[in-house]
PDB file of C-alpha atoms in Angstrom:
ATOM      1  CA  UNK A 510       0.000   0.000   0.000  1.00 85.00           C
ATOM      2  CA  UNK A 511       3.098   1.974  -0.204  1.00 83.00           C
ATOM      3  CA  UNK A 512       2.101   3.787  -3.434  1.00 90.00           C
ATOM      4  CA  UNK A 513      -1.439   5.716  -0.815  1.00 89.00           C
ATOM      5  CA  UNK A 514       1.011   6.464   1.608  1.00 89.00           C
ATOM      6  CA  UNK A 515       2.212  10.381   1.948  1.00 90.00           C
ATOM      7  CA  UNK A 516       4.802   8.925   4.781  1.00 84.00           C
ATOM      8  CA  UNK A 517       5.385   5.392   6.760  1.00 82.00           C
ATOM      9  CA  UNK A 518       8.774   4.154   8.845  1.00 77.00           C
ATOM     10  CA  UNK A 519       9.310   3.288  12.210  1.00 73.00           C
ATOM     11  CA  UNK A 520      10.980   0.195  13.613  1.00 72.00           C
ATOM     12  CA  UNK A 521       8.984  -3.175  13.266  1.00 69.00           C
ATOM     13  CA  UNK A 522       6.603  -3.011  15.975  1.00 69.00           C
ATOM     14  CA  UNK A 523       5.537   0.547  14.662  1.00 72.00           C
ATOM     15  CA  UNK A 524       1.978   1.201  12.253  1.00 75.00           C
ATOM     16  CA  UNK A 525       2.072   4.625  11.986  1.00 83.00           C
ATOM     17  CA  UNK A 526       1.421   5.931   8.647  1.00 87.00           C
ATOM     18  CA  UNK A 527       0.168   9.077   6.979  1.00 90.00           C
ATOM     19  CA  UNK A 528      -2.115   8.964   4.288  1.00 91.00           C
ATOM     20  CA  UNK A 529      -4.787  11.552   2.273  1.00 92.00           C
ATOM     21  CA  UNK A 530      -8.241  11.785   3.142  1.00 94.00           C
ATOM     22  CA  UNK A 531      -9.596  10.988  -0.491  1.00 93.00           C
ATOM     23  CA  UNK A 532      -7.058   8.259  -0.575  1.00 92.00           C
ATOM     24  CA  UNK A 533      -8.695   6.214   3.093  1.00 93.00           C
ATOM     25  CA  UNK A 534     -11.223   4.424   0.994  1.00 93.00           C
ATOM     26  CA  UNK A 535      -8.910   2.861  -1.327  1.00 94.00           C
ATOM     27  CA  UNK A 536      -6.634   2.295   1.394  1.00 93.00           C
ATOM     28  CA  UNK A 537      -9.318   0.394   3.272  1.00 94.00           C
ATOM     29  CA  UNK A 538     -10.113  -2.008   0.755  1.00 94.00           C
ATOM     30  CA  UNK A 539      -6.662  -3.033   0.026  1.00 94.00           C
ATOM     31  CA  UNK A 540      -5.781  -3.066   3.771  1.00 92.00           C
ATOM     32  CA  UNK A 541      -9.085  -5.576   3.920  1.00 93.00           C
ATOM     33  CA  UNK A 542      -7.817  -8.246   1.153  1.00 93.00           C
ATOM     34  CA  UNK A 543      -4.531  -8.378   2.440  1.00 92.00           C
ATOM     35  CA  UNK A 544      -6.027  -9.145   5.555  1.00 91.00           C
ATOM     36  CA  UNK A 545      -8.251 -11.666   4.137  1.00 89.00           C
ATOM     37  CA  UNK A 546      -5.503 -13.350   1.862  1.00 90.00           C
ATOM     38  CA  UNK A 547      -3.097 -13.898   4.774  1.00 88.00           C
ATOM     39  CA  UNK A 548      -5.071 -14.498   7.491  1.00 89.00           C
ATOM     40  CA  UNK A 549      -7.959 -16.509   6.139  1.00 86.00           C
ATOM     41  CA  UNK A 550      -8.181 -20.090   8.460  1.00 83.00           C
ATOM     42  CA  UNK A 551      -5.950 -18.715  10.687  1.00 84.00           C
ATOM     43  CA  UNK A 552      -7.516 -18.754  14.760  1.00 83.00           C
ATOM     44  CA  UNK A 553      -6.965 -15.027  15.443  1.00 83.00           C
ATOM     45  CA  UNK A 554      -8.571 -15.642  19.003  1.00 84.00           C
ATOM     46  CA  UNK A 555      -6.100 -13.515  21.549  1.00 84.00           C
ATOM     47  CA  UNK A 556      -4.078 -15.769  23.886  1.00 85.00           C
ATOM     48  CA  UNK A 557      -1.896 -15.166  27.265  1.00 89.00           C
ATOM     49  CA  UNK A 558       0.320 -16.795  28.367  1.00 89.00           C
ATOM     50  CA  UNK A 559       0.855 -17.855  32.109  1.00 94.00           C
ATOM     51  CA  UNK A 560       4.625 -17.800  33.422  1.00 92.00           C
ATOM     52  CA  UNK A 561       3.634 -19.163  36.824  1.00 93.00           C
ATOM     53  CA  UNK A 562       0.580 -19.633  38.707  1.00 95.00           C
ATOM     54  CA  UNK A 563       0.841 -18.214  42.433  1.00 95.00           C
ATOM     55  CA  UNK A 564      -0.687 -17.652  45.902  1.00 95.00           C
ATOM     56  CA  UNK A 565      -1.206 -13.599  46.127  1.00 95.00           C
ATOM     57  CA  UNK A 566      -0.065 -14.549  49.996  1.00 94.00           C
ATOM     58  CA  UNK A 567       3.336 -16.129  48.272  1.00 93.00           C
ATOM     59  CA  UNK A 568       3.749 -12.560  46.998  1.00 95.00           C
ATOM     60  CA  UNK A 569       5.967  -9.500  48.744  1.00 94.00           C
ATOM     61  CA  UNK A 570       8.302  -7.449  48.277  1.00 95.00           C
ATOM     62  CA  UNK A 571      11.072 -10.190  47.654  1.00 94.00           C
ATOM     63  CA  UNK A 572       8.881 -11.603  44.846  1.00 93.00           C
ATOM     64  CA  UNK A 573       8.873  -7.997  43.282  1.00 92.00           C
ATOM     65  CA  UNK A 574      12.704  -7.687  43.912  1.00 91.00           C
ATOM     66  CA  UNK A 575      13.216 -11.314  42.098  1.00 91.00           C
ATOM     67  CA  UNK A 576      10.893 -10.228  39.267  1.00 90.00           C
ATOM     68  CA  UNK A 577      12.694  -6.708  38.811  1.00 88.00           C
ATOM     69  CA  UNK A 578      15.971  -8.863  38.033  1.00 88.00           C
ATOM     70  CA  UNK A 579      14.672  -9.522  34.556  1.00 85.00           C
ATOM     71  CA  UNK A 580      14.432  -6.245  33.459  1.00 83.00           C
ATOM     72  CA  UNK A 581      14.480  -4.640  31.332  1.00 84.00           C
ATOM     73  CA  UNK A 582      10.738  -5.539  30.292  1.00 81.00           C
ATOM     74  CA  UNK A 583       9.436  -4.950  26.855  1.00 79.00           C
ATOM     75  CA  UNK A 584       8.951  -6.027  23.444  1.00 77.00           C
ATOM     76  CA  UNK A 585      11.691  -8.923  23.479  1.00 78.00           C
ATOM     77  CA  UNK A 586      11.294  -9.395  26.983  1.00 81.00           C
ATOM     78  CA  UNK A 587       7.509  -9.334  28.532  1.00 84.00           C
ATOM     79  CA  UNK A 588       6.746  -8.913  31.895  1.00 88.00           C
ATOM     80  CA  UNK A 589       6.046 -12.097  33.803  1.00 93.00           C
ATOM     81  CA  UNK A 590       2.660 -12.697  33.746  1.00 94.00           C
ATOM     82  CA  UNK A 591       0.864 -14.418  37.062  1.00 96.00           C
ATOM     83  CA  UNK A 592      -1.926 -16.414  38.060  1.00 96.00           C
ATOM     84  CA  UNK A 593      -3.859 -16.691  40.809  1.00 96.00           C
ATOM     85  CA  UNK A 594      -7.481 -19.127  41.411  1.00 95.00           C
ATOM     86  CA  UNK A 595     -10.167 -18.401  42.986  1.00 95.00           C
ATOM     87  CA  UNK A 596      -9.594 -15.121  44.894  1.00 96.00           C
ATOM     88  CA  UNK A 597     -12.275 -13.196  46.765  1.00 96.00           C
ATOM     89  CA  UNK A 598     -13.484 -10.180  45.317  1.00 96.00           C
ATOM     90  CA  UNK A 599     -14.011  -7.836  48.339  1.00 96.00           C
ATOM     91  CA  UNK A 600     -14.596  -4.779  46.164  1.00 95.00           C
ATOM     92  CA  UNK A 601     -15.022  -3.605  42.364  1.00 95.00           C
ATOM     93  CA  UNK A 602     -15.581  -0.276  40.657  1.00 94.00           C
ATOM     94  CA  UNK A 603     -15.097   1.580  37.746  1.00 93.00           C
ATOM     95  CA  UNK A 604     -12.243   4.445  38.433  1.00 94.00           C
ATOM     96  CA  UNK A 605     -10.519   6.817  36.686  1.00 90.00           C
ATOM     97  CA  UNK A 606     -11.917   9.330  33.890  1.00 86.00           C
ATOM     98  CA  UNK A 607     -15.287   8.496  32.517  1.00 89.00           C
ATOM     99  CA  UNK A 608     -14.794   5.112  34.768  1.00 90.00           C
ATOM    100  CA  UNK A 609     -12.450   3.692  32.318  1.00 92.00           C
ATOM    101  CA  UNK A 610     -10.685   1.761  34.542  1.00 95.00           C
ATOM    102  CA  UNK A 611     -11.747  -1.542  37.054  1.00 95.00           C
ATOM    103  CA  UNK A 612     -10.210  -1.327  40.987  1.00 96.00           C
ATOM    104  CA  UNK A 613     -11.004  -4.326  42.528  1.00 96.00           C
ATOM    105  CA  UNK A 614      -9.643  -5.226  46.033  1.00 97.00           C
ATOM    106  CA  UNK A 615      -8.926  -9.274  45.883  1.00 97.00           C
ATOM    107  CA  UNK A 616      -7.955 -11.713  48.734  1.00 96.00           C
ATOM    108  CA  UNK A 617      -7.025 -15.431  48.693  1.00 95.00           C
ATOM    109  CA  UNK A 618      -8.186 -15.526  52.477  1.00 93.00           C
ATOM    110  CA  UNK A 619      -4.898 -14.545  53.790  1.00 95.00           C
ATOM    111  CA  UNK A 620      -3.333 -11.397  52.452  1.00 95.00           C
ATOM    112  CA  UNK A 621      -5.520  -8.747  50.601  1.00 96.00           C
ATOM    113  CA  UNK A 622      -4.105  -6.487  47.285  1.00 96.00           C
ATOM    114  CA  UNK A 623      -5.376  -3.948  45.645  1.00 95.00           C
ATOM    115  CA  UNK A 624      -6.016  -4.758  41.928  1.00 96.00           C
ATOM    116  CA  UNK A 625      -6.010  -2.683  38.467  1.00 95.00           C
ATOM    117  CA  UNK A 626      -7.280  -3.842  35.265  1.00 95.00           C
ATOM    118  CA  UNK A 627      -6.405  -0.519  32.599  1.00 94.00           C
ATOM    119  CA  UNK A 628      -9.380   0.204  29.860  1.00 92.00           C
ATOM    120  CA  UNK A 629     -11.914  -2.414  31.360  1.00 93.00           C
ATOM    121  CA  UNK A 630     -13.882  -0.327  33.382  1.00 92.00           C
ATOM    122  CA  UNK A 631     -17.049  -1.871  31.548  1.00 91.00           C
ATOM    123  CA  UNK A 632     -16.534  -4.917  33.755  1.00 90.00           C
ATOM    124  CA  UNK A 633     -17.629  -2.998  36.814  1.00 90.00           C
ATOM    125  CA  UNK A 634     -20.828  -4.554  37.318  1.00 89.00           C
ATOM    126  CA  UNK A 635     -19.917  -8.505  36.006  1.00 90.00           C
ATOM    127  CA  UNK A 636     -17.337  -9.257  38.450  1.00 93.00           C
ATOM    128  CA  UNK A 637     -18.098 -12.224  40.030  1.00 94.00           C
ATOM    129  CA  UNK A 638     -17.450 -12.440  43.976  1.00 94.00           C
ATOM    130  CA  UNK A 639     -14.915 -15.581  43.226  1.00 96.00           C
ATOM    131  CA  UNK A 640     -12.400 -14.847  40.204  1.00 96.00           C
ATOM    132  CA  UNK A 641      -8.887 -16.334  38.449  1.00 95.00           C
ATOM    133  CA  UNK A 642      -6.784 -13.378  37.847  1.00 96.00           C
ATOM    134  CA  UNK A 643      -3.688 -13.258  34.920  1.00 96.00           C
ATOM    135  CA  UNK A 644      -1.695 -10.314  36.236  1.00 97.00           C
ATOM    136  CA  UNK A 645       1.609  -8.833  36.492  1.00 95.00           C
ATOM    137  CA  UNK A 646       2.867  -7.274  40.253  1.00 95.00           C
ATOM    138  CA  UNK A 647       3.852  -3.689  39.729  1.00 93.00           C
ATOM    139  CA  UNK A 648       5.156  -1.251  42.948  1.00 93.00           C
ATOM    140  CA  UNK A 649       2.278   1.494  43.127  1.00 90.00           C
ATOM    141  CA  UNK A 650       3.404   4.588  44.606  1.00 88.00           C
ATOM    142  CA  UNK A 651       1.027   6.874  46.301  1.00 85.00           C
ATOM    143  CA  UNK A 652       1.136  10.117  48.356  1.00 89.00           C
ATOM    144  CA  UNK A 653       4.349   8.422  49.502  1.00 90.00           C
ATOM    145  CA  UNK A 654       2.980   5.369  50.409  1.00 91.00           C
ATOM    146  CA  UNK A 655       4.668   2.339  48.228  1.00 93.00           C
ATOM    147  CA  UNK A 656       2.531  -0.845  47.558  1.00 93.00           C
ATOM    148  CA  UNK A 657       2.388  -3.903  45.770  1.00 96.00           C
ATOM    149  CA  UNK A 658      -0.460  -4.211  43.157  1.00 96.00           C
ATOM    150  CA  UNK A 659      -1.442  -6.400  41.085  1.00 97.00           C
ATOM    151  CA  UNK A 660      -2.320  -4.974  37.037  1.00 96.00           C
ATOM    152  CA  UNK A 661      -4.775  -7.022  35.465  1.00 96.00           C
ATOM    153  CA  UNK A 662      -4.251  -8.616  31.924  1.00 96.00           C
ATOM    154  CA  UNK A 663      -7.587 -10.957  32.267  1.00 94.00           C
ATOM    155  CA  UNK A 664      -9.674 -12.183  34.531  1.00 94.00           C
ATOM    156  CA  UNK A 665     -12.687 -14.867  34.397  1.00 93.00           C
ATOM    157  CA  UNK A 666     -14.914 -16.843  37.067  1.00 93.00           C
ATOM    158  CA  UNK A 667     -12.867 -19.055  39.142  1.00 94.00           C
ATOM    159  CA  UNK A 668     -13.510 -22.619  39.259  1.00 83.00           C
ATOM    160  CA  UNK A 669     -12.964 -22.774  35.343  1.00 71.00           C
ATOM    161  CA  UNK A 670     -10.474 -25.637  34.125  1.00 65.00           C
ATOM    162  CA  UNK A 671      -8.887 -24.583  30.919  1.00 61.00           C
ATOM    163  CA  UNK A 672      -6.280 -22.389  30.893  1.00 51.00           C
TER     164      UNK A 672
END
């Protein structure tokens, strides 16, 4: 689609592009059969995957310290992503601007975190009182208080088998 384009680059994670007005319908279409051609049969369903499944009350401060070690974090190198089953959800609602965000406050019966899930606000009202979290552990500093939180990446009923 090179030949729409007024200017494209970046490295090879980038998609930013710049392209005419008039020229977004063509665009559009082509964008579409490539799409179709070379991804027809293929399962686009979105997957995580699980580096280790936890007890939040297995979690502190050392954990963090151990997980910090494989930084830097990023495109080559993801985050470690957790698991924990069949936590207690003490508390859920939406937060931040125009309640974009879920808070939840979770608790395996022994230690209680505070948890973020960024953009999914909208499950404010479905959160079941028993969930499986995927998350990673992030330090959350606050008026000069520093704790460990948990950031979201899924979430789903607990007592579910697959993974």
């Amino acid at each position: 689609c090179r030949d729409l384009l007024v200017r494209h680059g970046g490295h090879a994670a980038a998609a930013g592009f710049t392209v005419r007005n008039d020229r977004l319908p063509e665009l559009k279409e082509r964008l579409q059969a490539i799409a179709e051609a070379e991804l027809s049969g293929m399962d686009l369903v979105p997957r995580l995957d699980i580096d280790a499944e936890v007890r939040l009350s297995d979690l502190d401060w050392a954990t963090y310290g151990q997980l910090e070690l494989m930084e830097p974090c990023g495109h080559e190198n993801e985050q470690p992503v957790l698991m924990a089953r069949g936590l207690e959800v003490r508390h859920r609602r939406a937060v931040g601007a125009e309640g974009r965000h879920l808070k939840l406050i979770v608790s395996d019966g022994r230690v209680v975190f505070d948890a973020i899930a960024f953009q999914r606000g909208d499950l404010a009202g479905q959160v079941p009182d028993r969930v499986d979290l995927a998350f990673t552990l992030n330090a959350n500093e606050w008026n000069g208080e520093r704790r460990l939180e948990l950031n979201v990446l899924d979430l789903r009923p607990a007592g579910r088998e697959e993974v």
